[in-house]
Amino acid sequence: MPTILLVEDDPNLGLLVQEYLTMKGYTTDRATDGNQGLQLFMAGKYDLCIFDVMMPKKDGFTLAKEVRMDHRDVPIIFLTAKSMQEDTIQGFKVGADDYMTKPFSMEELLLRIQAILRRYQRSAESIEPTTYQIGSFSFDYPHQLLTRATEDKSADATELLPQKLTSKESELLKLLAQNLNQPVSRSFALKMVWGDDSYFNARSMDVYVTKLRKYLKEDSTVQLVNVHGEGFKLIV
C-alpha cells in the first residue's frame, strides 16, 4: 500500500488522521512541525504528502516548496483552518494537488487521497520514456546514468562508460532531452527543476549546465548551447 507523510501540528487531529489512514491500510508517518516533516520526507520515500498550512518552525507552503525542489512529482494535499481565497490560490501556486478546509470528513479525505493516487498511477504508467538517446549517449533517467558507446580498438569491442548523475543533473538533462533541438527557457527550467526562478537558483543552474556540457563533450555531434535572451538548447 502507498506510504503517506502527514505533517500536522495539532496532536489530536494528527493522531486521528494517522490512525484512520493506518486502519484503511496506508502506512502513515506523522510529524508535528515543518522542520521535522522535511527531515522525514528526505529520509523516506512517500507516495503522497498531507501538510497543514499553519505550523510552527516552517509553514506548510514553505515545506511544500522545499519538497518540490527535489521531488516535484509527489502529490500534496493541504489542510487548513482558513477558508480565504488567497490561501487556496497560494496552495495551488506551490503545487498543491488538493486543498481541504478544517473541519473535514475523514471519508472525504480518503476519497480524495484515492483519486489523486489513481491519477498519479495512470500518469506513471503513461508512455513517457525512461531512457533517452542523445547522440552516442544513452541517458537512463530512473537510474541517473549517462553512458556512451565507444570503440575499444585494442579489444575490438564496444564498452559503456557510465557517468552517475546527481538528482538535479538528471532532472535538468531529462528536461532538455524531452525538448531535443528546441529551446528551453531559463525560467521554465528553473521552475521545473528548482521550484522557482530566484537569482540564487539561476546561478546554481549555470553550474549544472557547465557540468552537463563536460559530460557530453565527448560526442562532437551533441551540443548544449545558450540561446540568447531565452535559455538553452540541446542539439543533436
JSON list of C-alpha atoms in Angstrom, two decimals, residues 8-186:
[
{"chain": "A", "resi": 8, "resn": "GLU", "atom": "CA", "xyz": [0.07, 18.36, 11.36]},
{"chain": "A", "resi": 9, "resn": "ASP", "atom": "CA", "xyz": [0.85, 20.37, 14.50]},
{"chain": "A", "resi": 10, "resn": "ASP", "atom": "CA", "xyz": [-2.48, 19.63, 16.20]},
{"chain": "A", "resi": 11, "resn": "PRO", "atom": "CA", "xyz": [-1.65, 16.40, 18.11]},
{"chain": "A", "resi": 12, "resn": "ASN", "atom": "CA", "xyz": [-5.28, 15.30, 18.42]},
{"chain": "A", "resi": 13, "resn": "LEU", "atom": "CA", "xyz": [-6.17, 15.78, 14.76]},
{"chain": "A", "resi": 14, "resn": "GLY", "atom": "CA", "xyz": [-2.81, 14.41, 13.63]},
{"chain": "A", "resi": 15, "resn": "LEU", "atom": "CA", "xyz": [-3.23, 11.22, 15.63]},
{"chain": "A", "resi": 16, "resn": "LEU", "atom": "CA", "xyz": [-6.83, 10.83, 14.48]},
{"chain": "A", "resi": 17, "resn": "VAL", "atom": "CA", "xyz": [-5.91, 11.13, 10.79]},
{"chain": "A", "resi": 18, "resn": "GLN", "atom": "CA", "xyz": [-2.89, 8.83, 11.21]},
{"chain": "A", "resi": 19, "resn": "GLU", "atom": "CA", "xyz": [-4.94, 6.13, 12.94]},
{"chain": "A", "resi": 20, "resn": "TYR", "atom": "CA", "xyz": [-7.74, 6.39, 10.36]},
{"chain": "A", "resi": 21, "resn": "LEU", "atom": "CA", "xyz": [-5.39, 6.09, 7.37]},
{"chain": "A", "resi": 22, "resn": "THR", "atom": "CA", "xyz": [-3.50, 3.24, 9.03]},
{"chain": "A", "resi": 23, "resn": "MET", "atom": "CA", "xyz": [-6.79, 1.44, 9.61]},
{"chain": "A", "resi": 24, "resn": "LYS", "atom": "CA", "xyz": [-7.55, 1.86, 5.90]},
{"chain": "A", "resi": 25, "resn": "GLY", "atom": "CA", "xyz": [-4.26, 0.17, 5.01]},
{"chain": "A", "resi": 26, "resn": "TYR", "atom": "CA", "xyz": [-1.95, 3.15, 4.40]},
{"chain": "A", "resi": 27, "resn": "THR", "atom": "CA", "xyz": [1.47, 3.33, 6.04]},
{"chain": "A", "resi": 28, "resn": "THR", "atom": "CA", "xyz": [1.37, 6.80, 7.60]},
{"chain": "A", "resi": 29, "resn": "ASP", "atom": "CA", "xyz": [4.28, 8.66, 9.20]},
{"chain": "A", "resi": 30, "resn": "ARG", "atom": "CA", "xyz": [3.46, 11.76, 11.23]},
{"chain": "A", "resi": 31, "resn": "ALA", "atom": "CA", "xyz": [5.41, 14.91, 12.06]},
{"chain": "A", "resi": 32, "resn": "THR", "atom": "CA", "xyz": [4.28, 17.84, 14.22]},
{"chain": "A", "resi": 33, "resn": "ASP", "atom": "CA", "xyz": [6.15, 20.73, 12.58]},
{"chain": "A", "resi": 34, "resn": "GLY", "atom": "CA", "xyz": [7.59, 21.68, 9.20]},
{"chain": "A", "resi": 35, "resn": "ASN", "atom": "CA", "xyz": [11.24, 21.03, 10.05]},
{"chain": "A", "resi": 36, "resn": "GLN", "atom": "CA", "xyz": [10.51, 17.53, 11.34]},
{"chain": "A", "resi": 37, "resn": "GLY", "atom": "CA", "xyz": [8.32, 16.91, 8.31]},
{"chain": "A", "resi": 38, "resn": "LEU", "atom": "CA", "xyz": [11.12, 17.83, 5.90]},
{"chain": "A", "resi": 39, "resn": "GLN", "atom": "CA", "xyz": [13.56, 15.54, 7.75]},
{"chain": "A", "resi": 40, "resn": "LEU", "atom": "CA", "xyz": [11.14, 12.62, 7.49]},
{"chain": "A", "resi": 41, "resn": "PHE", "atom": "CA", "xyz": [10.50, 13.33, 3.82]},
{"chain": "A", "resi": 42, "resn": "MET", "atom": "CA", "xyz": [14.17, 13.46, 2.88]},
{"chain": "A", "resi": 43, "resn": "ALA", "atom": "CA", "xyz": [14.88, 10.24, 4.80]},
{"chain": "A", "resi": 44, "resn": "GLY", "atom": "CA", "xyz": [11.95, 8.28, 3.41]},
{"chain": "A", "resi": 45, "resn": "LYS", "atom": "CA", "xyz": [10.03, 7.54, 0.22]},
{"chain": "A", "resi": 46, "resn": "TYR", "atom": "CA", "xyz": [6.45, 8.75, 0.16]},
{"chain": "A", "resi": 47, "resn": "ASP", "atom": "CA", "xyz": [3.64, 8.36, -2.35]},
{"chain": "A", "resi": 48, "resn": "LEU", "atom": "CA", "xyz": [1.61, 11.30, -1.02]},
{"chain": "A", "resi": 49, "resn": "CYS", "atom": "CA", "xyz": [2.00, 14.14, 1.49]},
{"chain": "A", "resi": 50, "resn": "ILE", "atom": "CA", "xyz": [-0.60, 15.84, 3.67]},
{"chain": "A", "resi": 51, "resn": "PHE", "atom": "CA", "xyz": [0.59, 19.19, 5.06]},
{"chain": "A", "resi": 52, "resn": "ASP", "atom": "CA", "xyz": [-1.12, 21.52, 7.50]},
{"chain": "A", "resi": 53, "resn": "VAL", "atom": "CA", "xyz": [-0.67, 25.14, 6.39]},
{"chain": "A", "resi": 54, "resn": "MET", "atom": "CA", "xyz": [-0.18, 26.94, 9.71]},
{"chain": "A", "resi": 55, "resn": "MET", "atom": "CA", "xyz": [2.61, 25.19, 11.64]},
{"chain": "A", "resi": 56, "resn": "PRO", "atom": "CA", "xyz": [5.48, 26.24, 13.92]},
{"chain": "A", "resi": 57, "resn": "LYS", "atom": "CA", "xyz": [9.07, 26.48, 12.65]},
{"chain": "A", "resi": 58, "resn": "LYS", "atom": "CA", "xyz": [8.08, 26.02, 8.98]},
{"chain": "A", "resi": 59, "resn": "ASP", "atom": "CA", "xyz": [4.63, 26.54, 7.46]},
{"chain": "A", "resi": 60, "resn": "GLY", "atom": "CA", "xyz": [3.09, 24.11, 5.01]},
{"chain": "A", "resi": 61, "resn": "PHE", "atom": "CA", "xyz": [3.64, 26.32, 1.95]},
{"chain": "A", "resi": 62, "resn": "THR", "atom": "CA", "xyz": [7.37, 26.64, 2.66]},
{"chain": "A", "resi": 63, "resn": "LEU", "atom": "CA", "xyz": [7.62, 22.90, 3.33]},
{"chain": "A", "resi": 64, "resn": "ALA", "atom": "CA", "xyz": [5.91, 22.14, 0.01]},
{"chain": "A", "resi": 65, "resn": "LYS", "atom": "CA", "xyz": [8.29, 24.43, -1.89]},
{"chain": "A", "resi": 66, "resn": "GLU", "atom": "CA", "xyz": [11.31, 22.64, -0.39]},
{"chain": "A", "resi": 67, "resn": "VAL", "atom": "CA", "xyz": [9.83, 19.23, -1.14]},
{"chain": "A", "resi": 68, "resn": "ARG", "atom": "CA", "xyz": [9.18, 20.27, -4.74]},
{"chain": "A", "resi": 69, "resn": "MET", "atom": "CA", "xyz": [12.82, 21.28, -5.26]},
{"chain": "A", "resi": 70, "resn": "ASP", "atom": "CA", "xyz": [13.96, 17.66, -5.42]},
{"chain": "A", "resi": 71, "resn": "HIS", "atom": "CA", "xyz": [10.72, 15.67, -5.65]},
{"chain": "A", "resi": 72, "resn": "ARG", "atom": "CA", "xyz": [8.41, 17.68, -7.87]},
{"chain": "A", "resi": 73, "resn": "ASP", "atom": "CA", "xyz": [6.17, 14.70, -8.70]},
{"chain": "A", "resi": 74, "resn": "VAL", "atom": "CA", "xyz": [4.94, 13.76, -5.21]},
{"chain": "A", "resi": 75, "resn": "PRO", "atom": "CA", "xyz": [1.26, 14.73, -4.72]},
{"chain": "A", "resi": 76, "resn": "ILE", "atom": "CA", "xyz": [0.45, 17.14, -1.86]},
{"chain": "A", "resi": 77, "resn": "ILE", "atom": "CA", "xyz": [-2.82, 17.83, -0.03]},
{"chain": "A", "resi": 78, "resn": "PHE", "atom": "CA", "xyz": [-3.03, 20.93, 2.18]},
{"chain": "A", "resi": 79, "resn": "LEU", "atom": "CA", "xyz": [-5.09, 21.05, 5.38]},
{"chain": "A", "resi": 80, "resn": "THR", "atom": "CA", "xyz": [-6.05, 24.43, 6.81]},
{"chain": "A", "resi": 81, "resn": "ALA", "atom": "CA", "xyz": [-8.42, 26.10, 9.20]},
{"chain": "A", "resi": 82, "resn": "LYS", "atom": "CA", "xyz": [-8.52, 29.05, 6.82]},
{"chain": "A", "resi": 83, "resn": "SER", "atom": "CA", "xyz": [-11.06, 29.49, 4.06]},
{"chain": "A", "resi": 84, "resn": "MET", "atom": "CA", "xyz": [-9.70, 32.67, 2.50]},
{"chain": "A", "resi": 85, "resn": "GLN", "atom": "CA", "xyz": [-9.40, 32.51, -1.29]},
{"chain": "A", "resi": 86, "resn": "GLU", "atom": "CA", "xyz": [-5.82, 33.82, -1.29]},
{"chain": "A", "resi": 87, "resn": "ASP", "atom": "CA", "xyz": [-4.69, 30.89, 0.86]},
{"chain": "A", "resi": 88, "resn": "THR", "atom": "CA", "xyz": [-6.22, 28.43, -1.59]},
{"chain": "A", "resi": 89, "resn": "ILE", "atom": "CA", "xyz": [-4.55, 30.22, -4.50]},
{"chain": "A", "resi": 90, "resn": "GLN", "atom": "CA", "xyz": [-1.21, 30.23, -2.69]},
{"chain": "A", "resi": 91, "resn": "GLY", "atom": "CA", "xyz": [-1.54, 26.50, -2.06]},
{"chain": "A", "resi": 92, "resn": "PHE", "atom": "CA", "xyz": [-2.08, 25.70, -5.72]},
{"chain": "A", "resi": 93, "resn": "LYS", "atom": "CA", "xyz": [0.74, 28.05, -6.74]},
{"chain": "A", "resi": 94, "resn": "VAL", "atom": "CA", "xyz": [3.24, 26.00, -4.72]},
{"chain": "A", "resi": 95, "resn": "GLY", "atom": "CA", "xyz": [1.97, 22.78, -6.27]},
{"chain": "A", "resi": 96, "resn": "ALA", "atom": "CA", "xyz": [-0.98, 21.54, -4.23]},
{"chain": "A", "resi": 97, "resn": "ASP", "atom": "CA", "xyz": [-2.98, 18.69, -5.74]},
{"chain": "A", "resi": 98, "resn": "ASP", "atom": "CA", "xyz": [-5.89, 19.28, -3.38]},
{"chain": "A", "resi": 99, "resn": "TYR", "atom": "CA", "xyz": [-6.92, 21.53, -0.52]},
{"chain": "A", "resi": 100, "resn": "MET", "atom": "CA", "xyz": [-9.20, 20.71, 2.44]},
{"chain": "A", "resi": 101, "resn": "THR", "atom": "CA", "xyz": [-10.56, 23.16, 4.99]},
{"chain": "A", "resi": 102, "resn": "LYS", "atom": "CA", "xyz": [-10.96, 22.05, 8.61]},
{"chain": "A", "resi": 103, "resn": "PRO", "atom": "CA", "xyz": [-13.14, 20.56, 9.91]},
{"chain": "A", "resi": 104, "resn": "PHE", "atom": "CA", "xyz": [-13.37, 17.89, 7.23]},
{"chain": "A", "resi": 105, "resn": "SER", "atom": "CA", "xyz": [-14.76, 14.40, 6.84]},
{"chain": "A", "resi": 106, "resn": "MET", "atom": "CA", "xyz": [-12.30, 11.53, 7.13]},
{"chain": "A", "resi": 107, "resn": "GLU", "atom": "CA", "xyz": [-14.24, 9.68, 4.44]},
{"chain": "A", "resi": 108, "resn": "GLU", "atom": "CA", "xyz": [-13.89, 12.66, 2.08]},
{"chain": "A", "resi": 109, "resn": "LEU", "atom": "CA", "xyz": [-10.16, 12.88, 2.79]},
{"chain": "A", "resi": 110, "resn": "LEU", "atom": "CA", "xyz": [-9.82, 9.18, 1.98]},
{"chain": "A", "resi": 111, "resn": "LEU", "atom": "CA", "xyz": [-11.72, 9.55, -1.29]},
{"chain": "A", "resi": 112, "resn": "ARG", "atom": "CA", "xyz": [-9.53, 12.47, -2.35]},
{"chain": "A", "resi": 113, "resn": "ILE", "atom": "CA", "xyz": [-6.36, 10.53, -1.50]},
{"chain": "A", "resi": 114, "resn": "GLN", "atom": "CA", "xyz": [-7.56, 7.57, -3.56]},
{"chain": "A", "resi": 115, "resn": "ALA", "atom": "CA", "xyz": [-8.46, 9.79, -6.53]},
{"chain": "A", "resi": 116, "resn": "ILE", "atom": "CA", "xyz": [-5.08, 11.55, -6.51]},
{"chain": "A", "resi": 117, "resn": "LEU", "atom": "CA", "xyz": [-3.13, 8.28, -6.24]},
{"chain": "A", "resi": 118, "resn": "ARG", "atom": "CA", "xyz": [-5.11, 6.77, -9.13]},
{"chain": "A", "resi": 119, "resn": "ARG", "atom": "CA", "xyz": [-4.35, 9.83, -11.25]},
{"chain": "A", "resi": 120, "resn": "TYR", "atom": "CA", "xyz": [-0.64, 9.66, -10.47]},
{"chain": "A", "resi": 121, "resn": "GLN", "atom": "CA", "xyz": [-0.55, 5.93, -11.13]},
{"chain": "A", "resi": 122, "resn": "ARG", "atom": "CA", "xyz": [-2.06, 6.43, -14.58]},
{"chain": "A", "resi": 123, "resn": "SER", "atom": "CA", "xyz": [0.49, 9.16, -15.23]},
{"chain": "A", "resi": 124, "resn": "ALA", "atom": "CA", "xyz": [3.35, 6.86, -14.17]},
{"chain": "A", "resi": 125, "resn": "GLU", "atom": "CA", "xyz": [2.05, 4.16, -16.50]},
{"chain": "A", "resi": 126, "resn": "SER", "atom": "CA", "xyz": [1.94, 6.53, -19.49]},
{"chain": "A", "resi": 127, "resn": "ILE", "atom": "CA", "xyz": [4.20, 6.14, -22.50]},
{"chain": "A", "resi": 128, "resn": "GLU", "atom": "CA", "xyz": [6.77, 8.68, -21.32]},
{"chain": "A", "resi": 129, "resn": "PRO", "atom": "CA", "xyz": [10.21, 7.14, -21.96]},
{"chain": "A", "resi": 130, "resn": "THR", "atom": "CA", "xyz": [12.65, 6.43, -19.15]},
{"chain": "A", "resi": 131, "resn": "THR", "atom": "CA", "xyz": [15.69, 6.15, -21.44]},
{"chain": "A", "resi": 132, "resn": "TYR", "atom": "CA", "xyz": [16.74, 8.89, -23.85]},
{"chain": "A", "resi": 133, "resn": "GLN", "atom": "CA", "xyz": [19.16, 8.63, -26.77]},
{"chain": "A", "resi": 134, "resn": "ILE", "atom": "CA", "xyz": [21.35, 11.74, -27.09]},
{"chain": "A", "resi": 135, "resn": "GLY", "atom": "CA", "xyz": [23.76, 11.22, -29.97]},
{"chain": "A", "resi": 136, "resn": "SER", "atom": "CA", "xyz": [26.04, 8.36, -28.92]},
{"chain": "A", "resi": 137, "resn": "PHE", "atom": "CA", "xyz": [24.91, 8.74, -25.31]},
{"chain": "A", "resi": 138, "resn": "SER", "atom": "CA", "xyz": [22.19, 6.77, -23.60]},
{"chain": "A", "resi": 139, "resn": "PHE", "atom": "CA", "xyz": [20.58, 8.50, -20.62]},
{"chain": "A", "resi": 140, "resn": "ASP", "atom": "CA", "xyz": [18.88, 6.20, -18.10]},
{"chain": "A", "resi": 141, "resn": "TYR", "atom": "CA", "xyz": [16.73, 8.64, -16.14]},
{"chain": "A", "resi": 142, "resn": "PRO", "atom": "CA", "xyz": [15.45, 6.32, -13.35]},
{"chain": "A", "resi": 143, "resn": "HIS", "atom": "CA", "xyz": [19.00, 5.18, -12.52]},
{"chain": "A", "resi": 144, "resn": "GLN", "atom": "CA", "xyz": [20.57, 8.60, -13.22]},
{"chain": "A", "resi": 145, "resn": "LEU", "atom": "CA", "xyz": [23.18, 7.08, -15.55]},
{"chain": "A", "resi": 146, "resn": "LEU", "atom": "CA", "xyz": [24.68, 8.61, -18.68]},
{"chain": "A", "resi": 147, "resn": "THR", "atom": "CA", "xyz": [26.60, 6.13, -20.83]},
{"chain": "A", "resi": 148, "resn": "ARG", "atom": "CA", "xyz": [28.37, 6.40, -24.15]},
{"chain": "A", "resi": 149, "resn": "ALA", "atom": "CA", "xyz": [29.22, 3.63, -26.56]},
{"chain": "A", "resi": 150, "resn": "THR", "atom": "CA", "xyz": [32.86, 3.92, -27.59]},
{"chain": "A", "resi": 151, "resn": "GLU", "atom": "CA", "xyz": [35.02, 1.62, -29.63]},
{"chain": "A", "resi": 152, "resn": "ASP", "atom": "CA", "xyz": [37.85, -0.06, -27.77]},
{"chain": "A", "resi": 153, "resn": "LYS", "atom": "CA", "xyz": [40.19, -0.74, -30.68]},
{"chain": "A", "resi": 154, "resn": "SER", "atom": "CA", "xyz": [42.62, -2.80, -28.63]},
{"chain": "A", "resi": 155, "resn": "ALA", "atom": "CA", "xyz": [39.83, -5.16, -27.65]},
{"chain": "A", "resi": 156, "resn": "ASP", "atom": "CA", "xyz": [37.90, -4.68, -30.88]},
{"chain": "A", "resi": 157, "resn": "ALA", "atom": "CA", "xyz": [34.71, -4.25, -28.85]},
{"chain": "A", "resi": 158, "resn": "THR", "atom": "CA", "xyz": [32.27, -1.70, -27.64]},
{"chain": "A", "resi": 159, "resn": "GLU", "atom": "CA", "xyz": [32.18, -0.78, -23.98]},
{"chain": "A", "resi": 160, "resn": "LEU", "atom": "CA", "xyz": [29.99, 1.54, -21.97]},
{"chain": "A", "resi": 161, "resn": "LEU", "atom": "CA", "xyz": [31.47, 4.28, -19.86]},
{"chain": "A", "resi": 162, "resn": "PRO", "atom": "CA", "xyz": [28.88, 5.20, -17.20]},
{"chain": "A", "resi": 163, "resn": "GLN", "atom": "CA", "xyz": [28.60, 8.61, -15.56]},
{"chain": "A", "resi": 164, "resn": "LYS", "atom": "CA", "xyz": [26.48, 8.72, -12.41]},
{"chain": "A", "resi": 165, "resn": "LEU", "atom": "CA", "xyz": [24.45, 11.93, -12.33]},
{"chain": "A", "resi": 166, "resn": "THR", "atom": "CA", "xyz": [23.08, 13.83, -9.36]},
{"chain": "A", "resi": 167, "resn": "SER", "atom": "CA", "xyz": [19.32, 14.31, -8.98]},
{"chain": "A", "resi": 168, "resn": "LYS", "atom": "CA", "xyz": [19.48, 17.89, -10.27]},
{"chain": "A", "resi": 169, "resn": "GLU", "atom": "CA", "xyz": [21.70, 16.89, -13.23]},
{"chain": "A", "resi": 170, "resn": "SER", "atom": "CA", "xyz": [19.24, 14.12, -14.11]},
{"chain": "A", "resi": 171, "resn": "GLU", "atom": "CA", "xyz": [16.18, 16.36, -13.88]},
{"chain": "A", "resi": 172, "resn": "LEU", "atom": "CA", "xyz": [17.80, 19.06, -16.00]},
{"chain": "A", "resi": 173, "resn": "LEU", "atom": "CA", "xyz": [19.08, 16.63, -18.63]},
{"chain": "A", "resi": 174, "resn": "LYS", "atom": "CA", "xyz": [15.67, 14.95, -18.82]},
{"chain": "A", "resi": 175, "resn": "LEU", "atom": "CA", "xyz": [14.00, 18.31, -19.44]},
{"chain": "A", "resi": 176, "resn": "LEU", "atom": "CA", "xyz": [16.50, 19.13, -22.20]},
{"chain": "A", "resi": 177, "resn": "ALA", "atom": "CA", "xyz": [16.21, 15.65, -23.75]},
{"chain": "A", "resi": 178, "resn": "GLN", "atom": "CA", "xyz": [12.40, 15.93, -23.79]},
{"chain": "A", "resi": 179, "resn": "ASN", "atom": "CA", "xyz": [12.83, 19.14, -25.79]},
{"chain": "A", "resi": 180, "resn": "LEU", "atom": "CA", "xyz": [15.66, 17.98, -28.05]},
{"chain": "A", "resi": 181, "resn": "ASN", "atom": "CA", "xyz": [16.66, 20.62, -30.63]},
{"chain": "A", "resi": 182, "resn": "GLN", "atom": "CA", "xyz": [14.12, 23.00, -29.09]},
{"chain": "A", "resi": 183, "resn": "PRO", "atom": "CA", "xyz": [14.91, 25.99, -26.84]},
{"chain": "A", "resi": 184, "resn": "VAL", "atom": "CA", "xyz": [14.09, 25.65, -23.13]},
{"chain": "A", "resi": 185, "resn": "SER", "atom": "CA", "xyz": [13.67, 28.96, -21.32]},
{"chain": "A", "resi": 186, "resn": "ARG", "atom": "CA", "xyz": [15.71, 29.60, -18.18]}
]
